[in-house]
Amino acid sequence: MDNIGSWLWLDLEETQSTNDAVDRWCQECGQPCVVTAKRQTAGRGRRGRSWISQEGNLFMSFAFPAPVENIGEMAVLSGLAVLKTVRCFCPNANLKVKWPNDVLADGGKISGILFERATNGFWIMGIGINVRSNPLKSVAGYRTMSLNALGAKAERIEVLHQFVMQWDELMLLYQHTGFEVLRRQWLDNAYNLGKTIVVRQGTAEICGIFAGLDDDGALLLDTDGKIKKILAGDVMLNNN
Ligand code: BTN
């Protein structure tokens, strides 16, 4: 066990899913903590998908206390923190956040984030960042990207350190100034803002113009002049 920033940190050789490992650990230690692993044998993604976990990539799960209703804001904060992390290693890449919190680099998905509720009521934030390699396509059929493919020779632990710094900085900003600054920063880097997008919710699809983010992080979709508030779903990538 170690410390990283304000977090307790455990780096495992192998585990099924770092989200499960951190769930077990935060019940024991009762403090904000993070688990990383070199290998994940059953990494999982959003909407029941699996997360292809190639060795050399970063798999990290954070557990921390936060009110249930703040999930939309935490999703925005986490996507921004990943975007800023990737930007440090690849300053020339075209980086975008895709609602709720995917990060795209030169049009391919480089990171995914899965929020879950821990057994002790903490939030678990599980993040995968493609560092050394990327699958040909994601499980959802998206194009993918990695830091290495963008020309950055980073190692997973360096990326972890950078992420923790970015997260801690944004969290301080959020605590001192509120959500609005983050919302604006997120929108400045948003994929397809003002354009027609398709949001998938289970088997249903809703089409509309991406009008912005609400003050709780929900997506605002303009469907024939009527603004719909979307709390959960996937914005489809239109280049896969
Ligand atoms: C998605 O885009 O669908 C979310 C992917 C989340 C993957 C990460 S990898 C670390 C953590 N452990 C898991 O099993 N999933 C998350």
Short mmCIF file of C-alpha atoms and ligand atoms in Angstrom, two decimals:
data_model
loop_
_atom_site.label_atom_id
_atom_site.label_comp_id
_atom_site.label_asym_id
_atom_site.label_seq_id
_atom_site.Cartn_x
_atom_site.Cartn_y
_atom_site.Cartn_z
CA MET A 1 0.00 0.00 0.00
CA ASP A 2 1.16 3.52 -0.83
CA ASN A 3 -0.15 7.09 -1.05
CA ILE A 4 -0.82 9.05 -4.20
CA GLY A 5 -1.95 12.65 -3.72
CA SER A 6 -4.57 12.47 -1.00
CA TRP A 7 -5.47 8.86 -1.83
CA LEU A 8 -4.45 5.50 -0.40
CA TRP A 9 -3.16 3.47 -3.34
CA LEU A 10 -2.82 -0.22 -4.11
CA ASP A 11 -1.26 -1.46 -7.37
CA LEU A 12 -2.14 -5.09 -8.13
CA GLU A 13 -0.50 -7.48 -10.60
CA GLU A 14 -3.84 -8.87 -11.70
CA THR A 15 -7.49 -8.63 -10.75
CA GLN A 16 -10.83 -9.26 -12.42
CA SER A 17 -11.95 -5.65 -12.27
CA THR A 18 -10.35 -2.80 -10.34
CA ASN A 19 -13.89 -1.55 -9.61
CA ASP A 20 -14.55 -4.73 -7.58
CA ALA A 21 -11.14 -4.61 -5.92
CA VAL A 22 -11.64 -1.02 -4.74
CA ASP A 23 -15.15 -1.85 -3.54
CA ARG A 24 -13.70 -4.50 -1.21
CA TRP A 25 -10.85 -2.27 -0.10
CA CYS A 26 -12.85 0.86 0.72
CA GLN A 27 -15.09 -1.20 3.00
CA GLU A 28 -11.99 -2.13 4.99
CA CYS A 29 -10.20 1.22 5.06
CA GLY A 30 -13.22 3.58 4.96
CA GLN A 31 -11.13 6.29 3.23
CA PRO A 32 -10.75 7.64 -0.30
CA CYS A 33 -8.61 5.07 -2.07
CA VAL A 34 -7.52 3.93 -5.51
CA VAL A 35 -6.73 0.51 -6.93
CA THR A 36 -4.76 0.04 -10.15
CA ALA A 37 -3.81 -3.24 -11.79
CA LYS A 38 -1.35 -4.33 -14.47
CA ARG A 39 -3.88 -6.83 -15.77
CA GLN A 40 -7.67 -7.01 -15.63
CA THR A 41 -9.22 -10.33 -16.52
CA ALA A 42 -12.85 -9.17 -16.57
CA GLY A 43 -12.79 -5.42 -17.07
CA ARG A 44 -16.27 -4.05 -17.60
CA GLY A 45 -17.67 -0.99 -19.33
CA ARG A 46 -20.90 0.95 -19.30
CA ARG A 47 -24.24 -0.64 -20.25
CA GLY A 48 -23.05 -4.19 -19.49
CA ARG A 49 -20.26 -4.14 -22.05
CA SER A 50 -16.80 -5.50 -21.36
CA TRP A 51 -13.68 -3.33 -21.39
CA ILE A 52 -10.87 -4.81 -23.46
CA SER A 53 -7.93 -4.64 -21.04
CA GLN A 54 -4.66 -4.89 -22.91
CA GLU A 55 -1.51 -5.03 -20.72
CA GLY A 56 0.39 -1.74 -20.56
CA ASN A 57 -2.82 0.28 -20.41
CA LEU A 58 -4.08 2.01 -17.29
CA PHE A 59 -6.92 0.50 -15.28
CA MET A 60 -7.72 2.54 -12.16
CA SER A 61 -10.67 2.72 -9.81
CA PHE A 62 -11.20 5.42 -7.20
CA ALA A 63 -13.57 5.15 -4.24
CA PHE A 64 -14.67 8.32 -2.46
CA PRO A 65 -17.64 9.65 -0.51
CA ALA A 66 -19.97 12.02 -2.42
CA PRO A 67 -23.74 12.59 -2.41
CA VAL A 68 -25.71 10.36 -4.79
CA GLU A 69 -27.25 13.34 -6.58
CA ASN A 70 -23.80 14.64 -7.61
CA ILE A 71 -23.19 11.86 -10.10
CA GLY A 72 -23.79 14.06 -13.18
CA GLU A 73 -21.28 16.62 -11.90
CA MET A 74 -18.74 13.93 -11.02
CA ALA A 75 -19.10 12.50 -14.53
CA VAL A 76 -18.29 15.92 -16.03
CA LEU A 77 -15.36 16.42 -13.65
CA SER A 78 -13.90 12.99 -14.43
CA GLY A 79 -14.12 13.41 -18.23
CA LEU A 80 -12.42 16.81 -17.98
CA ALA A 81 -9.66 15.42 -15.76
CA VAL A 82 -8.95 12.64 -18.27
CA LEU A 83 -8.98 15.11 -21.17
CA LYS A 84 -6.46 17.35 -19.38
CA THR A 85 -4.32 14.31 -18.55
CA VAL A 86 -4.21 13.17 -22.17
CA ARG A 87 -3.49 16.76 -23.27
CA CYS A 88 -0.33 16.80 -21.09
CA PHE A 89 1.06 13.84 -23.01
CA CYS A 90 -0.35 14.72 -26.45
CA PRO A 91 -0.65 18.52 -26.67
CA ASN A 92 -1.26 18.47 -30.43
CA ALA A 93 -4.02 15.86 -30.55
CA ASN A 94 -7.60 16.87 -31.25
CA LEU A 95 -9.22 16.04 -27.90
CA LYS A 96 -12.92 16.01 -27.13
CA VAL A 97 -15.19 14.90 -24.31
CA LYS A 98 -18.20 12.92 -25.46
CA TRP A 99 -21.13 12.91 -23.09
CA PRO A 100 -21.24 11.65 -20.44
CA ASN A 101 -17.50 11.13 -20.01
CA ASP A 102 -15.71 9.40 -22.88
CA VAL A 103 -12.57 11.08 -24.14
CA LEU A 104 -11.84 11.05 -27.86
CA ALA A 105 -8.44 11.71 -29.37
CA ASP A 106 -8.21 12.34 -33.12
CA GLY A 107 -11.67 10.80 -33.44
CA GLY A 108 -10.99 7.55 -31.54
CA LYS A 109 -12.01 6.58 -28.03
CA ILE A 110 -8.93 6.72 -25.79
CA SER A 111 -10.67 6.41 -22.43
CA GLY A 112 -13.88 5.23 -20.81
CA ILE A 113 -15.28 5.78 -17.34
CA LEU A 114 -17.67 3.64 -15.34
CA PHE A 115 -19.33 5.00 -12.19
CA GLU A 116 -20.78 2.50 -9.74
CA ARG A 117 -22.02 2.67 -6.18
CA ALA A 118 -19.78 0.94 -3.62
CA THR A 119 -21.19 -1.42 -0.99
CA ASN A 120 -20.37 1.15 1.73
CA GLY A 121 -22.13 3.99 -0.16
CA PHE A 122 -18.97 5.58 -1.64
CA TRP A 123 -18.82 6.34 -5.35
CA ILE A 124 -16.56 4.13 -7.43
CA MET A 125 -15.07 5.80 -10.48
CA GLY A 126 -13.39 3.24 -12.76
CA ILE A 127 -11.29 4.62 -15.58
CA GLY A 128 -9.54 2.91 -18.44
CA ILE A 129 -6.99 4.87 -20.48
CA ASN A 130 -5.36 3.29 -23.51
CA VAL A 131 -1.70 4.04 -22.92
CA ARG A 132 0.43 1.48 -24.76
CA SER A 133 -2.09 0.04 -27.20
CA ASN A 134 -5.70 0.18 -28.29
CA PRO A 135 -8.08 -2.49 -29.50
CA LEU A 136 -8.89 -2.29 -33.22
CA LYS A 137 -12.42 -1.28 -32.27
CA SER A 138 -14.12 -0.92 -28.91
CA VAL A 139 -16.78 -3.42 -27.83
CA ALA A 140 -19.40 -0.85 -28.86
CA GLY A 141 -17.81 -0.72 -32.34
CA TYR A 142 -16.11 2.66 -31.93
CA ARG A 143 -12.75 3.57 -33.40
CA THR A 144 -10.16 3.63 -30.63
CA MET A 145 -6.91 5.44 -29.91
CA SER A 146 -3.97 5.23 -27.47
CA LEU A 147 -1.30 7.61 -26.18
CA ASN A 148 1.30 5.49 -27.94
CA ALA A 149 -0.53 5.71 -31.27
CA LEU A 150 -0.54 9.49 -30.81
CA GLY A 151 3.24 9.41 -30.42
CA ALA A 152 3.49 9.70 -26.61
CA LYS A 153 5.82 7.18 -24.96
CA ALA A 154 4.17 7.29 -21.55
CA GLU A 155 3.95 4.52 -18.94
CA ARG A 156 0.71 3.76 -17.10
CA ILE A 157 1.97 4.94 -13.68
CA GLU A 158 3.07 8.32 -15.08
CA VAL A 159 -0.41 8.71 -16.52
CA LEU A 160 -1.94 7.78 -13.15
CA HIS A 161 0.13 10.48 -11.37
CA GLN A 162 -0.92 13.08 -13.94
CA PHE A 163 -4.58 12.08 -13.63
CA VAL A 164 -4.55 12.33 -9.82
CA MET A 165 -3.06 15.84 -10.10
CA GLN A 166 -5.68 16.95 -12.62
CA TRP A 167 -8.54 15.42 -10.62
CA ASP A 168 -7.40 16.96 -7.33
CA GLU A 169 -7.05 20.40 -8.99
CA LEU A 170 -10.48 20.25 -10.60
CA MET A 171 -12.05 18.98 -7.38
CA LEU A 172 -10.61 21.97 -5.49
CA LEU A 173 -11.96 24.32 -8.16
CA TYR A 174 -15.38 22.63 -7.92
CA GLN A 175 -15.40 22.86 -4.13
CA HIS A 176 -14.43 26.55 -4.14
CA THR A 177 -16.36 27.91 -7.11
CA GLY A 178 -19.09 25.36 -7.84
CA PHE A 179 -20.01 23.41 -10.95
CA GLU A 180 -20.41 26.28 -13.45
CA VAL A 181 -16.68 26.68 -14.24
CA LEU A 182 -16.37 22.96 -14.93
CA ARG A 183 -19.52 22.97 -17.06
CA ARG A 184 -18.08 25.75 -19.22
CA GLN A 185 -14.67 24.07 -19.55
CA TRP A 186 -16.40 20.82 -20.49
CA LEU A 187 -18.54 22.56 -23.14
CA ASP A 188 -15.42 24.24 -24.61
CA ASN A 189 -14.12 20.75 -25.39
CA ALA A 190 -17.39 18.99 -26.18
CA TYR A 191 -17.83 16.62 -29.09
CA ASN A 192 -20.54 17.74 -31.54
CA LEU A 193 -21.95 20.61 -29.48
CA GLY A 194 -24.60 22.42 -31.56
CA LYS A 195 -24.76 19.55 -34.04
CA THR A 196 -27.24 16.76 -34.63
CA ILE A 197 -26.46 13.77 -32.43
CA VAL A 198 -28.03 10.40 -31.72
CA VAL A 199 -28.38 9.30 -28.09
CA ARG A 200 -28.84 5.60 -27.48
CA GLN A 201 -30.79 4.55 -24.40
CA GLY A 202 -30.98 0.75 -24.29
CA THR A 203 -32.47 -0.18 -27.64
CA ALA A 204 -34.08 3.22 -28.18
CA GLU A 205 -32.42 6.06 -30.06
CA ILE A 206 -33.26 9.76 -29.79
CA CYS A 207 -32.04 12.22 -32.36
CA GLY A 208 -31.69 15.97 -31.81
CA ILE A 209 -29.34 18.92 -31.62
CA PHE A 210 -26.86 18.83 -28.77
CA ALA A 211 -27.91 22.07 -27.04
CA GLY A 212 -25.68 21.96 -23.95
CA LEU A 213 -25.37 20.66 -20.41
CA ASP A 214 -27.79 21.35 -17.59
CA ASP A 215 -26.52 22.64 -14.24
CA ASP A 216 -26.37 19.07 -12.91
CA GLY A 217 -24.39 17.64 -15.86
CA ALA A 218 -27.40 16.21 -17.75
CA LEU A 219 -27.38 16.47 -21.55
CA LEU A 220 -29.80 18.93 -23.18
CA LEU A 221 -31.17 17.77 -26.49
CA ASP A 222 -33.20 19.98 -28.79
CA THR A 223 -35.81 17.81 -30.47
CA ASP A 224 -37.88 19.93 -32.87
CA GLY A 225 -37.54 23.01 -30.67
CA LYS A 226 -38.35 21.17 -27.44
CA ILE A 227 -35.49 20.78 -24.95
CA LYS A 228 -35.26 17.28 -23.52
CA LYS A 229 -33.13 16.58 -20.47
CA ILE A 230 -31.18 13.32 -20.83
CA LEU A 231 -29.87 11.77 -17.62
CA ALA A 232 -28.45 8.51 -18.98
CA GLY A 233 -27.44 7.14 -22.36
CA ASP A 234 -24.64 7.05 -24.91
CA VAL A 235 -23.97 9.68 -27.55
CA MET A 236 -23.15 7.78 -30.72
CA LEU A 237 -19.86 8.45 -32.51
CA ASN A 238 -20.55 9.19 -36.13
CA ASN A 239 -17.26 7.99 -37.60
CA ASN A 240 -17.25 4.33 -36.49
C1 BTN B 1 -16.89 2.50 -20.86
O1 BTN B 1 -16.47 3.32 -21.67
O2 BTN B 1 -17.77 1.70 -21.16
C2 BTN B 1 -16.32 2.50 -19.46
C3 BTN B 1 -15.09 1.68 -19.36
C4 BTN B 1 -14.49 1.65 -17.97
C5 BTN B 1 -13.29 0.74 -17.88
C6 BTN B 1 -12.56 0.85 -16.57
S1 BTN B 1 -11.00 0.03 -16.58
C7 BTN B 1 -10.86 0.25 -14.86
C8 BTN B 1 -12.22 -0.02 -14.28
N1 BTN B 1 -12.42 -1.43 -14.06
C9 BTN B 1 -13.40 -1.92 -14.82
O3 BTN B 1 -13.78 -3.11 -14.81
N2 BTN B 1 -13.93 -0.95 -15.58
C10 BTN B 1 -13.29 0.32 -15.34
#
